[in-house]
Short mmCIF file of C-alpha atoms in Angstrom, two decimals:
data_model
loop_
_atom_site.label_atom_id
_atom_site.label_comp_id
_atom_site.label_asym_id
_atom_site.label_seq_id
_atom_site.Cartn_x
_atom_site.Cartn_y
_atom_site.Cartn_z
CA UNK O 1 0.27 0.08 -0.11
CA UNK O 2 2.79 2.10 -0.50
CA UNK O 3 1.14 3.82 -3.39
CA UNK O 4 -2.05 4.76 -1.96
CA UNK O 5 -1.19 8.33 -0.68
CA UNK O 6 -0.38 9.01 -4.37
CA UNK O 7 -3.96 8.22 -5.38
CA UNK O 8 -5.11 10.88 -2.73
CA UNK O 9 -6.68 14.33 -3.45
CA UNK O 10 -6.69 17.63 -1.76
CA UNK O 11 -10.46 17.45 -1.76
CA UNK O 12 -9.74 13.90 0.25
CA UNK O 13 -7.75 16.03 2.70
CA UNK O 14 -10.60 18.25 3.41
CA UNK O 15 -13.19 15.80 3.64
CA UNK O 16 -11.32 14.43 6.32
CA UNK O 17 -10.54 18.03 8.12
CA UNK O 18 -14.17 18.86 7.76
CA UNK O 19 -15.12 15.80 9.13
CA UNK O 20 -13.00 16.01 11.78
CA UNK O 21 -14.25 19.56 12.76
CA UNK O 22 -17.88 18.18 12.68
CA UNK O 23 -17.07 15.18 15.20
CA UNK O 24 -15.39 17.38 17.56
CA UNK O 25 -17.87 20.22 17.53
CA UNK O 26 -20.25 17.48 18.03
CA UNK O 27 -18.33 16.03 20.87
CA UNK O 28 -18.07 19.44 22.46
CA UNK O 29 -21.68 20.00 21.98
CA UNK O 30 -22.86 17.12 24.08
CA UNK O 31 -19.88 17.75 26.37
CA UNK O 32 -20.43 21.30 27.13
CA UNK O 33 -23.53 22.40 25.71
CA UNK O 34 -26.00 21.13 26.77
CA UNK O 35 -27.20 21.10 30.35
CA UNK O 36 -26.05 18.08 32.63
CA UNK O 37 -26.83 17.80 36.40
CA UNK O 38 -23.50 17.83 38.08
CA UNK O 39 -24.47 14.57 39.70
CA UNK O 40 -24.69 12.54 36.68
CA UNK O 41 -23.00 9.59 35.97
CA UNK O 42 -19.86 10.17 33.97
CA UNK O 43 -19.33 6.76 32.94
CA UNK O 44 -23.11 5.21 32.93
CA UNK O 45 -24.79 8.44 30.73
CA UNK O 46 -26.64 8.88 34.11
CA UNK O 47 -28.49 5.29 32.84
CA UNK O 48 -30.12 7.35 29.40
CA UNK O 49 -29.48 4.96 26.60
CA UNK O 50 -32.02 3.81 24.50
CA UNK O 51 -31.76 0.87 22.58
CA UNK O 52 -30.92 2.97 19.15
CA UNK O 53 -27.75 4.32 21.24
CA UNK O 54 -26.84 1.02 22.66
CA UNK O 55 -26.67 -1.29 19.21
CA UNK O 56 -24.51 1.40 17.75
CA UNK O 57 -22.13 2.07 20.42
CA UNK O 58 -21.53 -1.80 20.76
CA UNK O 59 -21.06 -2.14 17.30
CA UNK O 60 -19.19 0.78 16.74
CA UNK O 61 -17.04 -0.29 19.61
CA UNK O 62 -16.91 -3.60 17.16
CA UNK O 63 -15.94 -1.64 14.54
CA UNK O 64 -12.40 -1.43 14.60
CA UNK O 65 -9.69 -0.99 11.72
CA UNK O 66 -9.20 -5.16 11.99
CA UNK O 67 -12.65 -4.95 10.53
CA UNK O 68 -12.39 -3.17 7.72
CA UNK O 69 -8.87 -3.82 6.12
CA UNK O 70 -8.18 -7.69 7.84
CA UNK O 71 -11.57 -8.96 6.82
CA UNK O 72 -11.01 -7.49 3.32
CA UNK O 73 -7.95 -9.57 3.39
CA UNK O 74 -9.44 -12.37 4.78
CA UNK O 75 -12.37 -12.41 1.96
CA UNK O 76 -9.72 -11.92 -0.78
CA UNK O 77 -7.73 -15.00 0.22
CA UNK O 78 -10.83 -17.15 2.00
CA UNK O 79 -13.83 -15.69 1.15
CA UNK O 80 -16.96 -15.31 3.59
CA UNK O 81 -15.56 -18.07 5.87
CA UNK O 82 -14.21 -15.44 8.50
CA UNK O 83 -17.94 -13.87 8.37
CA UNK O 84 -18.50 -16.23 11.45
CA UNK O 85 -16.89 -13.90 13.66
CA UNK O 86 -19.73 -11.24 12.99
CA UNK O 87 -22.73 -13.86 12.34
CA UNK O 88 -21.99 -16.30 14.80
CA UNK O 89 -22.19 -13.83 17.46
CA UNK O 90 -25.99 -13.34 17.33
CA UNK O 91 -25.86 -16.93 19.89
CA UNK O 92 -23.85 -14.80 22.85
CA UNK O 93 -25.33 -11.31 22.27
CA UNK O 94 -28.97 -13.29 23.06
CA UNK O 95 -27.19 -14.80 25.86
CA UNK O 96 -25.85 -10.96 27.22
CA UNK O 97 -29.89 -9.70 26.28
CA UNK O 98 -31.79 -12.68 28.07
CA UNK O 99 -29.45 -14.42 31.08
CA UNK O 100 -26.45 -11.37 31.61
CA UNK O 101 -28.06 -8.27 30.93
CA UNK O 102 -31.08 -8.94 33.67
CA UNK O 103 -28.47 -9.48 36.48
CA UNK O 104 -26.25 -7.09 35.92
CA UNK O 105 -29.05 -4.40 35.66
CA UNK O 106 -30.96 -6.23 38.67
CA UNK O 107 -27.78 -6.03 40.68
CA UNK O 108 -27.05 -2.25 39.52
CA UNK O 109 -23.82 -2.28 39.06
CA UNK O 110 -21.62 -0.04 37.26
CA UNK O 111 -18.83 -2.29 36.40
CA UNK O 112 -18.21 -5.85 35.81
CA UNK O 113 -15.79 -6.57 38.37
CA UNK O 114 -18.16 -4.89 40.91
CA UNK O 115 -20.37 -7.53 39.95
CA UNK O 116 -18.19 -9.85 40.18
CA UNK O 117 -17.06 -8.59 43.86
CA UNK O 118 -20.87 -8.66 44.79
CA UNK O 119 -20.49 -12.34 44.03
CA UNK O 120 -17.58 -13.83 45.37
CA UNK O 121 -16.39 -10.50 47.27
CA UNK O 122 -13.53 -8.11 47.30
CA UNK O 123 -10.51 -10.45 46.32
CA UNK O 124 -12.41 -11.45 43.92
CA UNK O 125 -13.28 -7.60 42.18
CA UNK O 126 -9.41 -6.69 42.87
CA UNK O 127 -8.16 -9.04 40.68
CA UNK O 128 -10.95 -8.65 38.24
CA UNK O 129 -10.57 -5.63 37.66
CA UNK O 130 -6.75 -5.40 37.37
CA UNK O 131 -7.64 -8.02 34.54
CA UNK O 132 -9.70 -5.82 33.23
CA UNK O 133 -7.44 -2.87 32.93
CA UNK O 134 -4.95 -4.66 31.69
CA UNK O 135 -7.26 -6.79 29.10
CA UNK O 136 -8.38 -3.38 27.92
CA UNK O 137 -4.39 -1.73 27.59
CA UNK O 138 -3.55 -4.59 25.58
CA UNK O 139 -6.57 -5.95 22.99
CA UNK O 140 -8.44 -2.76 22.71
CA UNK O 141 -5.92 -0.01 23.06
CA UNK O 142 -2.74 -1.24 21.98
CA UNK O 143 -3.44 -3.63 19.36
CA UNK O 144 -6.09 -1.15 18.02
CA UNK O 145 -4.00 1.78 18.00
CA UNK O 146 -0.99 -0.40 16.29
CA UNK O 147 -3.49 -1.28 13.55
CA UNK O 148 -4.62 2.44 13.31
CA UNK O 149 -1.09 3.59 13.39
CA UNK O 150 -0.39 1.59 9.97
CA UNK O 151 -4.07 2.33 8.74
CA UNK O 152 -3.53 6.34 9.60
CA UNK O 153 0.11 6.51 8.48
CA UNK O 154 -0.29 4.40 4.96
CA UNK O 155 -3.46 6.93 3.93
CA UNK O 156 -1.92 10.36 4.94
CA UNK O 157 1.92 9.17 4.81
CA UNK O 158 2.37 10.03 8.74
CA UNK O 159 5.33 7.89 10.88
CA UNK O 160 3.54 5.67 13.53
CA UNK O 161 4.11 7.60 16.47
CA UNK O 162 2.49 10.98 14.77
CA UNK O 163 -0.35 8.72 13.86
CA UNK O 164 -0.91 7.10 17.31
CA UNK O 165 -0.96 10.50 18.48
CA UNK O 166 -3.62 11.84 16.82
CA UNK O 167 -5.81 8.80 17.15
CA UNK O 168 -4.93 8.66 20.79
CA UNK O 169 -5.80 12.73 21.33
CA UNK O 170 -9.00 12.39 19.41
CA UNK O 171 -10.70 9.49 21.20
CA UNK O 172 -9.34 11.06 24.84
CA UNK O 173 -11.04 14.25 24.08
CA UNK O 174 -14.61 13.02 24.15
CA UNK O 175 -13.89 10.48 27.18
CA UNK O 176 -12.59 13.22 29.41
CA UNK O 177 -15.24 15.48 28.35
CA UNK O 178 -18.30 13.94 27.74
CA UNK O 179 -17.76 10.13 29.08
CA UNK O 180 -19.70 7.48 27.86
CA UNK O 181 -22.47 9.94 26.68
CA UNK O 182 -20.49 11.56 24.44
CA UNK O 183 -19.14 8.86 22.91
CA UNK O 184 -22.66 6.95 22.75
CA UNK O 185 -24.09 10.05 20.89
CA UNK O 186 -21.10 10.63 18.62
CA UNK O 187 -21.04 6.74 17.29
CA UNK O 188 -24.64 6.67 15.85
CA UNK O 189 -23.57 10.00 14.13
CA UNK O 190 -20.43 8.12 13.24
CA UNK O 191 -22.20 4.17 12.42
CA UNK O 192 -24.40 5.73 9.99
CA UNK O 193 -21.63 7.23 7.95
CA UNK O 194 -19.76 4.14 8.19
CA UNK O 195 -23.14 2.19 7.29
CA UNK O 196 -23.62 4.28 3.95
CA UNK O 197 -19.91 4.64 2.18
CA UNK O 198 -18.79 0.88 3.34
CA UNK O 199 -22.28 0.21 1.62
CA UNK O 200 -21.32 2.46 -1.50
CA UNK O 201 -18.12 0.67 -2.01
CA UNK O 202 -19.65 -2.47 -1.91
CA UNK O 203 -22.56 -1.71 -4.65
CA UNK O 204 -19.64 -0.12 -6.59
CA UNK O 205 -17.27 -2.73 -6.64
CA UNK O 206 -20.06 -5.35 -7.17
CA UNK O 207 -21.32 -3.09 -10.34
CA UNK O 208 -18.20 -3.22 -11.44
CA UNK O 209 -17.64 -6.75 -11.17
CA UNK O 210 -20.58 -7.55 -13.39
CA UNK O 211 -22.54 -8.39 -11.06
CA UNK O 212 -23.13 -10.85 -7.87
CA UNK O 213 -23.65 -13.95 -10.35
CA UNK O 214 -20.86 -12.90 -11.86
CA UNK O 215 -18.50 -12.57 -8.90
CA UNK O 216 -20.38 -15.97 -7.81
CA UNK O 217 -18.86 -17.71 -11.43
CA UNK O 218 -15.47 -16.26 -10.90
CA UNK O 219 -14.46 -17.70 -7.20
CA UNK O 220 -14.08 -20.88 -5.92
CA UNK O 221 -17.21 -22.43 -4.54
CA UNK O 222 -15.23 -22.73 -1.37
CA UNK O 223 -15.77 -18.94 -1.09
CA UNK O 224 -19.16 -19.07 -0.11
CA UNK O 225 -19.33 -21.63 2.79
CA UNK O 226 -19.01 -20.32 6.51
CA UNK O 227 -18.41 -23.83 7.98
CA UNK O 228 -14.92 -25.32 5.60
CA UNK O 229 -14.33 -29.05 5.84
CA UNK O 230 -11.78 -30.07 8.95
CA UNK O 231 -8.68 -30.60 6.15
CA UNK O 232 -9.20 -26.62 5.82
CA UNK O 233 -5.79 -25.11 7.43
CA UNK O 234 -7.33 -21.73 8.40
CA UNK O 235 -10.54 -22.28 9.84
CA UNK O 236 -11.86 -26.24 9.93
CA UNK O 237 -15.76 -26.22 10.57
CA UNK O 238 -15.10 -27.27 14.24
CA UNK O 239 -12.95 -24.90 15.62
CA UNK O 240 -15.79 -22.01 15.46
CA UNK O 241 -18.64 -24.11 16.81
CA UNK O 242 -16.32 -25.60 19.74
CA UNK O 243 -13.83 -22.98 19.86
CA UNK O 244 -15.79 -19.75 19.15
CA UNK O 245 -18.66 -19.88 21.73
CA UNK O 246 -15.54 -19.32 23.78
CA UNK O 247 -14.51 -16.07 22.97
CA UNK O 248 -18.27 -15.36 22.28
CA UNK O 249 -19.11 -15.62 26.05
CA UNK O 250 -16.16 -13.47 26.86
CA UNK O 251 -16.15 -10.83 24.04
CA UNK O 252 -20.31 -9.91 24.17
CA UNK O 253 -21.11 -11.05 27.69
CA UNK O 254 -18.17 -10.24 30.16
CA UNK O 255 -16.25 -7.57 28.49
CA UNK O 256 -16.09 -4.18 29.97
CA UNK O 257 -15.74 -2.48 26.93
CA UNK O 258 -18.63 -4.63 25.33
CA UNK O 259 -21.54 -4.31 27.71
CA UNK O 260 -20.44 -0.80 29.18
CA UNK O 261 -23.64 0.47 27.04
CA UNK O 262 -25.96 -2.00 28.58
CA UNK O 263 -25.43 -1.20 31.68
CA UNK O 264 -25.92 2.37 31.14
CA UNK O 265 -29.56 1.48 29.76
CA UNK O 266 -32.55 3.23 30.58
CA UNK O 267 -34.24 -0.15 31.91
CA UNK O 268 -33.33 -3.92 30.88
CA UNK O 269 -36.14 -3.67 28.09
CA UNK O 270 -33.52 -1.05 26.10
CA UNK O 271 -30.77 -2.83 27.02
CA UNK O 272 -31.86 -6.28 25.65
CA UNK O 273 -33.68 -4.32 22.66
CA UNK O 274 -30.18 -2.81 21.99
CA UNK O 275 -28.32 -5.86 21.93
CA UNK O 276 -31.05 -7.12 19.70
CA UNK O 277 -30.28 -3.94 17.42
CA UNK O 278 -26.25 -4.93 17.59
CA UNK O 279 -26.82 -8.71 16.49
CA UNK O 280 -29.10 -7.03 13.01
CA UNK O 281 -26.07 -4.64 12.29
CA UNK O 282 -23.67 -7.39 12.38
CA UNK O 283 -25.40 -8.76 9.72
CA UNK O 284 -23.72 -5.93 7.88
CA UNK O 285 -20.39 -7.22 8.42
CA UNK O 286 -20.30 -9.77 5.36
CA UNK O 287 -21.67 -7.14 3.03
CA UNK O 288 -19.38 -4.04 4.54
CA UNK O 289 -16.08 -5.86 4.77
CA UNK O 290 -15.81 -9.65 3.53
CA UNK O 291 -17.46 -8.91 0.20
CA UNK O 292 -15.32 -5.64 -0.83
CA UNK O 293 -12.44 -8.78 -0.76
CA UNK O 294 -14.21 -10.84 -2.32
CA UNK O 295 -14.91 -8.07 -5.40
CA UNK O 296 -11.30 -7.04 -5.20
CA UNK O 297 -10.19 -10.63 -5.89
CA UNK O 298 -12.94 -10.61 -9.07
CA UNK O 299 -11.37 -7.19 -10.07
CA UNK O 300 -7.70 -7.34 -9.50
CA UNK O 301 -6.89 -11.08 -8.97
CA UNK O 302 -2.83 -10.36 -8.63
CA UNK O 303 -3.03 -8.49 -5.83
CA UNK O 304 0.48 -9.28 -4.35
CA UNK O 305 -0.61 -8.42 -0.50
CA UNK O 306 -3.75 -8.98 0.46
CA UNK O 307 -3.83 -6.22 3.27
CA UNK O 308 -4.42 -4.06 -0.18
CA UNK O 309 -7.95 -5.09 -1.35
CA UNK O 310 -9.86 -2.58 0.89
CA UNK O 311 -7.36 0.10 0.10
CA UNK O 312 -6.84 -0.83 -3.25
CA UNK O 313 -11.49 -1.25 -3.97
CA UNK O 314 -11.19 2.32 -2.39
CA UNK O 315 -8.80 4.16 -4.62
CA UNK O 316 -9.58 2.32 -7.66
CA UNK O 317 -13.36 2.89 -7.63
CA UNK O 318 -14.36 5.82 -5.95
CA UNK O 319 -13.84 9.53 -7.28
CA UNK O 320 -12.17 12.15 -5.01
CA UNK O 321 -13.64 13.31 -2.24
CA UNK O 322 -15.07 9.94 -1.75
CA UNK O 323 -12.28 8.42 -0.88
CA UNK O 324 -11.38 11.38 1.81
CA UNK O 325 -15.47 10.30 3.03
CA UNK O 326 -13.64 6.88 3.08
CA UNK O 327 -11.01 7.98 5.03
CA UNK O 328 -12.58 10.02 7.26
CA UNK O 329 -15.18 7.01 8.59
CA UNK O 330 -12.17 4.52 9.06
CA UNK O 331 -10.66 7.11 11.51
CA UNK O 332 -14.15 6.92 13.03
CA UNK O 333 -13.90 3.61 13.57
CA UNK O 334 -10.27 3.60 14.88
CA UNK O 335 -12.07 6.58 17.58
CA UNK O 336 -15.48 4.81 18.37
CA UNK O 337 -12.90 1.83 19.22
CA UNK O 338 -10.71 3.69 21.31
CA UNK O 339 -12.82 6.21 23.28
CA UNK O 340 -14.96 3.48 24.28
CA UNK O 341 -12.01 1.23 25.47
CA UNK O 342 -10.47 4.25 27.35
CA UNK O 343 -14.03 5.06 28.79
CA UNK O 344 -14.28 1.87 30.14
CA UNK O 345 -10.45 1.59 31.21
CA UNK O 346 -11.02 4.76 33.59
CA UNK O 347 -14.43 3.25 34.93
CA UNK O 348 -12.82 0.13 36.05
CA UNK O 349 -9.86 2.05 37.66
CA UNK O 350 -11.97 4.77 39.38
CA UNK O 351 -14.68 2.78 40.81
CA UNK O 352 -13.20 -0.45 41.35
CA UNK O 353 -10.06 0.53 42.57
CA UNK O 354 -9.73 4.19 43.70
CA UNK O 355 -13.32 4.86 45.38
CA UNK O 356 -13.96 0.77 46.48
CA UNK O 357 -10.23 0.84 48.49
CA UNK O 358 -8.47 3.95 48.72
CA UNK O 359 -11.44 6.26 48.91
CA UNK O 360 -14.76 5.32 49.33
CA UNK O 361 -16.86 8.63 50.23
CA UNK O 362 -15.33 10.29 47.34
CA UNK O 363 -17.45 12.93 45.99
CA UNK O 364 -18.89 12.89 42.31
CA UNK O 365 -16.38 15.80 41.34
CA UNK O 366 -13.23 13.51 42.94
CA UNK O 367 -14.94 10.50 40.55
CA UNK O 368 -14.95 12.63 37.38
CA UNK O 369 -11.34 13.92 37.98
CA UNK O 370 -9.96 10.71 39.25
CA UNK O 371 -11.62 9.16 36.05
CA UNK O 372 -9.98 12.11 33.92
CA UNK O 373 -6.44 11.04 35.32
CA UNK O 374 -6.74 7.52 34.46
CA UNK O 375 -8.06 8.24 30.83
CA UNK O 376 -4.84 10.27 30.41
CA UNK O 377 -2.52 7.61 31.91
CA UNK O 378 -4.24 4.82 30.32
CA UNK O 379 -3.77 7.16 27.08
CA UNK O 380 0.13 6.95 27.49
CA UNK O 381 0.39 3.29 28.50
CA UNK O 382 -1.52 2.68 25.58
CA UNK O 383 1.22 4.41 23.07
CA UNK O 384 4.15 3.06 24.83
CA UNK O 385 2.64 -0.18 24.44
CA UNK O 386 1.74 0.49 20.67
CA UNK O 387 4.86 1.53 19.82
CA UNK O 388 6.55 -1.88 21.23
CA UNK O 389 4.20 -4.03 19.11
CA UNK O 390 5.24 -1.80 16.45
CA UNK O 391 9.02 -3.41 17.19
CA UNK O 392 7.40 -6.97 16.11
CA UNK O 393 7.52 -7.96 12.47
CA UNK O 394 6.27 -10.51 10.55
CA UNK O 395 2.21 -10.84 12.37
CA UNK O 396 -1.05 -11.52 10.53
CA UNK O 397 -3.43 -8.73 11.66
CA UNK O 398 -6.47 -10.81 11.72
CA UNK O 399 -5.17 -13.78 12.84
CA UNK O 400 -3.25 -12.10 15.79
CA UNK O 401 -6.53 -10.41 17.16
CA UNK O 402 -8.57 -13.70 16.98
CA UNK O 403 -5.74 -15.84 18.65
CA UNK O 404 -5.09 -12.69 21.49
CA UNK O 405 -8.87 -12.99 22.35
CA UNK O 406 -9.21 -16.83 21.93
CA UNK O 407 -6.03 -16.85 24.71
CA UNK O 408 -7.82 -14.10 26.85
CA UNK O 409 -11.36 -15.37 26.91
CA UNK O 410 -11.01 -19.21 29.00
CA UNK O 411 -10.71 -17.80 32.26
CA UNK O 412 -12.68 -14.88 31.89
CA UNK O 413 -15.64 -16.91 30.36
CA UNK O 414 -15.14 -19.89 33.48
CA UNK O 415 -15.95 -17.45 36.36
CA UNK O 416 -19.11 -15.36 34.68
CA UNK O 417 -20.71 -19.06 33.28
CA UNK O 418 -20.03 -20.77 36.51
CA UNK O 419 -20.61 -17.58 38.92
CA UNK O 420 -24.05 -16.74 37.21
CA UNK O 421 -25.16 -20.21 36.40
CA UNK O 422 -24.01 -22.58 39.63
CA UNK O 423 -24.87 -21.14 43.12
CA UNK O 424 -22.09 -23.77 44.10
CA UNK O 425 -19.07 -21.45 42.94
CA UNK O 426 -17.10 -20.63 45.79
CA UNK O 427 -14.15 -17.71 46.16
CA UNK O 428 -11.45 -20.13 45.79
CA UNK O 429 -12.39 -21.34 42.65
CA UNK O 430 -13.17 -18.10 40.85
CA UNK O 431 -10.14 -16.54 41.96
CA UNK O 432 -7.27 -19.36 40.90
CA UNK O 433 -9.31 -19.24 37.74
CA UNK O 434 -8.77 -15.81 37.53
CA UNK O 435 -4.67 -15.93 38.65
CA UNK O 436 -3.77 -19.22 38.08
CA UNK O 437 -6.20 -20.13 35.32
CA UNK O 438 -5.21 -16.62 33.25
CA UNK O 439 -1.55 -17.19 33.92
CA UNK O 440 -1.94 -20.86 32.24
CA UNK O 441 -3.99 -19.54 29.35
CA UNK O 442 -1.93 -16.23 28.71
CA UNK O 443 1.06 -18.72 28.69
CA UNK O 444 0.11 -21.25 26.24
CA UNK O 445 -0.86 -18.75 24.05
CA UNK O 446 2.70 -17.09 24.11
CA UNK O 447 4.26 -20.43 23.39
CA UNK O 448 1.05 -20.83 20.67
CA UNK O 449 2.53 -17.52 19.19
CA UNK O 450 6.19 -16.82 19.75
CA UNK O 451 8.04 -19.37 21.53
CA UNK O 452 6.83 -22.04 19.47
CA UNK O 453 5.26 -21.22 16.75
CA UNK O 454 2.37 -22.92 14.81
CA UNK O 455 3.64 -22.30 10.76
CA UNK O 456 7.07 -24.26 12.07
CA UNK O 457 5.85 -26.40 14.74
CA UNK O 458 2.79 -28.60 13.30
CA UNK O 459 1.77 -30.48 16.66
CA UNK O 460 -0.52 -27.77 17.53
CA UNK O 461 -4.43 -27.54 16.92
CA UNK O 462 -6.13 -24.50 15.71
CA UNK O 463 -5.98 -21.68 18.50
CA UNK O 464 -9.68 -21.77 18.18
CA UNK O 465 -9.81 -25.62 19.70
CA UNK O 466 -6.75 -24.99 22.25
CA UNK O 467 -9.23 -21.80 23.32
CA UNK O 468 -11.84 -24.75 23.72
CA UNK O 469 -9.49 -27.33 25.32
CA UNK O 470 -8.24 -24.00 28.15
CA UNK O 471 -12.02 -23.96 28.47
CA UNK O 472 -12.73 -27.30 29.32
CA UNK O 473 -9.62 -27.91 31.57
CA UNK O 474 -10.38 -24.78 33.81
CA UNK O 475 -13.48 -25.62 33.92
CA UNK O 476 -13.12 -29.30 35.26
CA UNK O 477 -10.80 -27.22 38.13
CA UNK O 478 -13.77 -24.71 39.02
CA UNK O 479 -16.12 -27.68 39.65
CA UNK O 480 -13.56 -29.89 41.76
CA UNK O 481 -12.36 -26.65 43.90
CA UNK O 482 -16.03 -25.38 44.77
CA UNK O 483 -17.07 -28.86 45.09
CA UNK O 484 -14.27 -29.85 47.74
CA UNK O 485 -14.30 -26.64 49.61
CA UNK O 486 -16.32 -27.12 52.70
CA UNK O 487 -15.28 -23.94 54.07
CA UNK O 488 -17.28 -22.16 51.51
CA UNK O 489 -20.55 -21.73 52.23
CA UNK O 490 -23.45 -19.31 51.23
CA UNK O 491 -21.21 -18.12 48.43
CA UNK O 492 -23.65 -16.53 46.60
CA UNK O 493 -24.86 -13.16 48.39
CA UNK O 494 -25.80 -11.20 44.93
CA UNK O 495 -29.12 -10.04 44.99
CA UNK O 496 -30.51 -10.30 41.06
CA UNK O 497 -33.51 -8.42 42.27
CA UNK O 498 -36.76 -9.45 40.88
CA UNK O 499 -35.99 -11.15 37.43
CA UNK O 500 -38.63 -9.75 35.07
CA UNK O 501 -39.55 -12.09 32.06
CA UNK O 502 -38.86 -10.39 28.61
CA UNK O 503 -41.90 -8.83 27.00
CA UNK O 504 -43.32 -9.15 23.65
CA UNK O 505 -41.57 -6.57 21.94
CA UNK O 506 -38.46 -7.67 22.90
CA UNK O 507 -39.59 -11.39 21.90
CA UNK O 508 -40.49 -10.47 18.43
CA UNK O 509 -37.08 -9.26 17.41
CA UNK O 510 -35.04 -11.48 18.53
CA UNK O 511 -36.93 -14.35 16.78
CA UNK O 512 -36.58 -12.58 13.72
CA UNK O 513 -33.12 -12.28 14.31
CA UNK O 514 -32.69 -16.03 15.06
CA UNK O 515 -34.47 -17.30 11.72
CA UNK O 516 -32.25 -14.91 9.47
CA UNK O 517 -29.50 -16.21 11.11
CA UNK O 518 -30.23 -19.79 10.35
CA UNK O 519 -31.46 -19.06 7.12
CA UNK O 520 -28.08 -17.09 5.99
CA UNK O 521 -26.65 -20.04 7.67
CA UNK O 522 -28.39 -22.27 5.13
CA UNK O 523 -28.06 -20.46 2.21
CA UNK O 524 -23.99 -19.93 2.42
CA UNK O 525 -23.22 -23.40 2.68
CA UNK O 526 -22.79 -26.22 0.59
CA UNK O 527 -21.34 -24.78 -2.39
#
């Protein structure tokens, strides 16, 4: 992509500048222009979020540069199989809406470490708070900034450090100034723009290639299968069926960055409908991010680097000005992910560490001040980690993202599933899984990715299957520890309140979504 900069025109840069000015203006208006209650909760938007804001915020947080660029790259080389990471998610978003959200909101918590603290005690909350902060710093901030720094650097011809500083400065503005409310408000604007621009790119590319049937006829049949045979070296079907649920439970049901907007819902119904809206938006992932890569395979089959697929389509097919709009959308996706992660990091540090451990009587003004200090500190650490990651060469961005999630997921999935679904789970079991289990899981990941990389040592199973095996081992361990832990009785002190059943307005869109997803999986298999 060294020549992408040469395809840009002055009007493209003008569009980017105008967009950033509008974005900052919106954030300023939400943060300072509108009257706010001085006691309003900075982190949960005063529990004022409706289903549309929740849906756009969750989806916007999930849409990072790896979705926009790496998904097109995977589409170019393998077809829609990577669409499982988007479409299979509906099951776990449903689990969030119907199982976890009623308990989170019923317990009246601001963070998930607080929730686990009420379930297992302060020791678990402390461990989980630091675990969450480290997870946000690595998986949400450092990796996203790394990918974004590469992308912005290629588009605007900037060095990595300046690209990263630009992204973090814009993102930190919203988090410091207005918290989740500013993020949620601007995400609606950003995601609507993302849908429009990405759909235009898909339509223009498909028309240029001769239409959907022409693309279908000029690509291998395997490109249109969501489930590939076990002999496939990249994504065998069993890896998705067994391994993805572990990642899905952690990512969609227990990750602070993803669940934060549901915690800020006006009420449970809005939270459940917002999660449902996220499920519908996830259907767009294949059309917006993977189909452009498949189309690029038809139009530019001799592309030397598949990572160039998305920007090749943008610079070759779209007119000047529109290219600038796509650039603006890419920056929007980066900002959306980064600012949501910064807000989550700030919330966890402030509420679960500072207030809980050091100053329980802190005023709302002090809480906001500490939250903003945590945001700036987190941003600085993330920049350092990003530049450190930049020194590592030869990693496939998309697979590294998924592998890192796969090795982070098992401990959290075990603790939350056991903690919510089995009253017999003890504090000792939870703490051992979060500490020793995390060391075991991440340690296995380090061995898999760096010490004995799979490319050189073929004894490894697929990383998704490995994630499943780790989950099974940790689950057995959690059960045995709880079963033989005779000194831990009446562990479940968490009051969920009255768990109301979802009404008809919640069930109807969920049933419709489930039917649509089953039909899509039937349509995109057997080719």
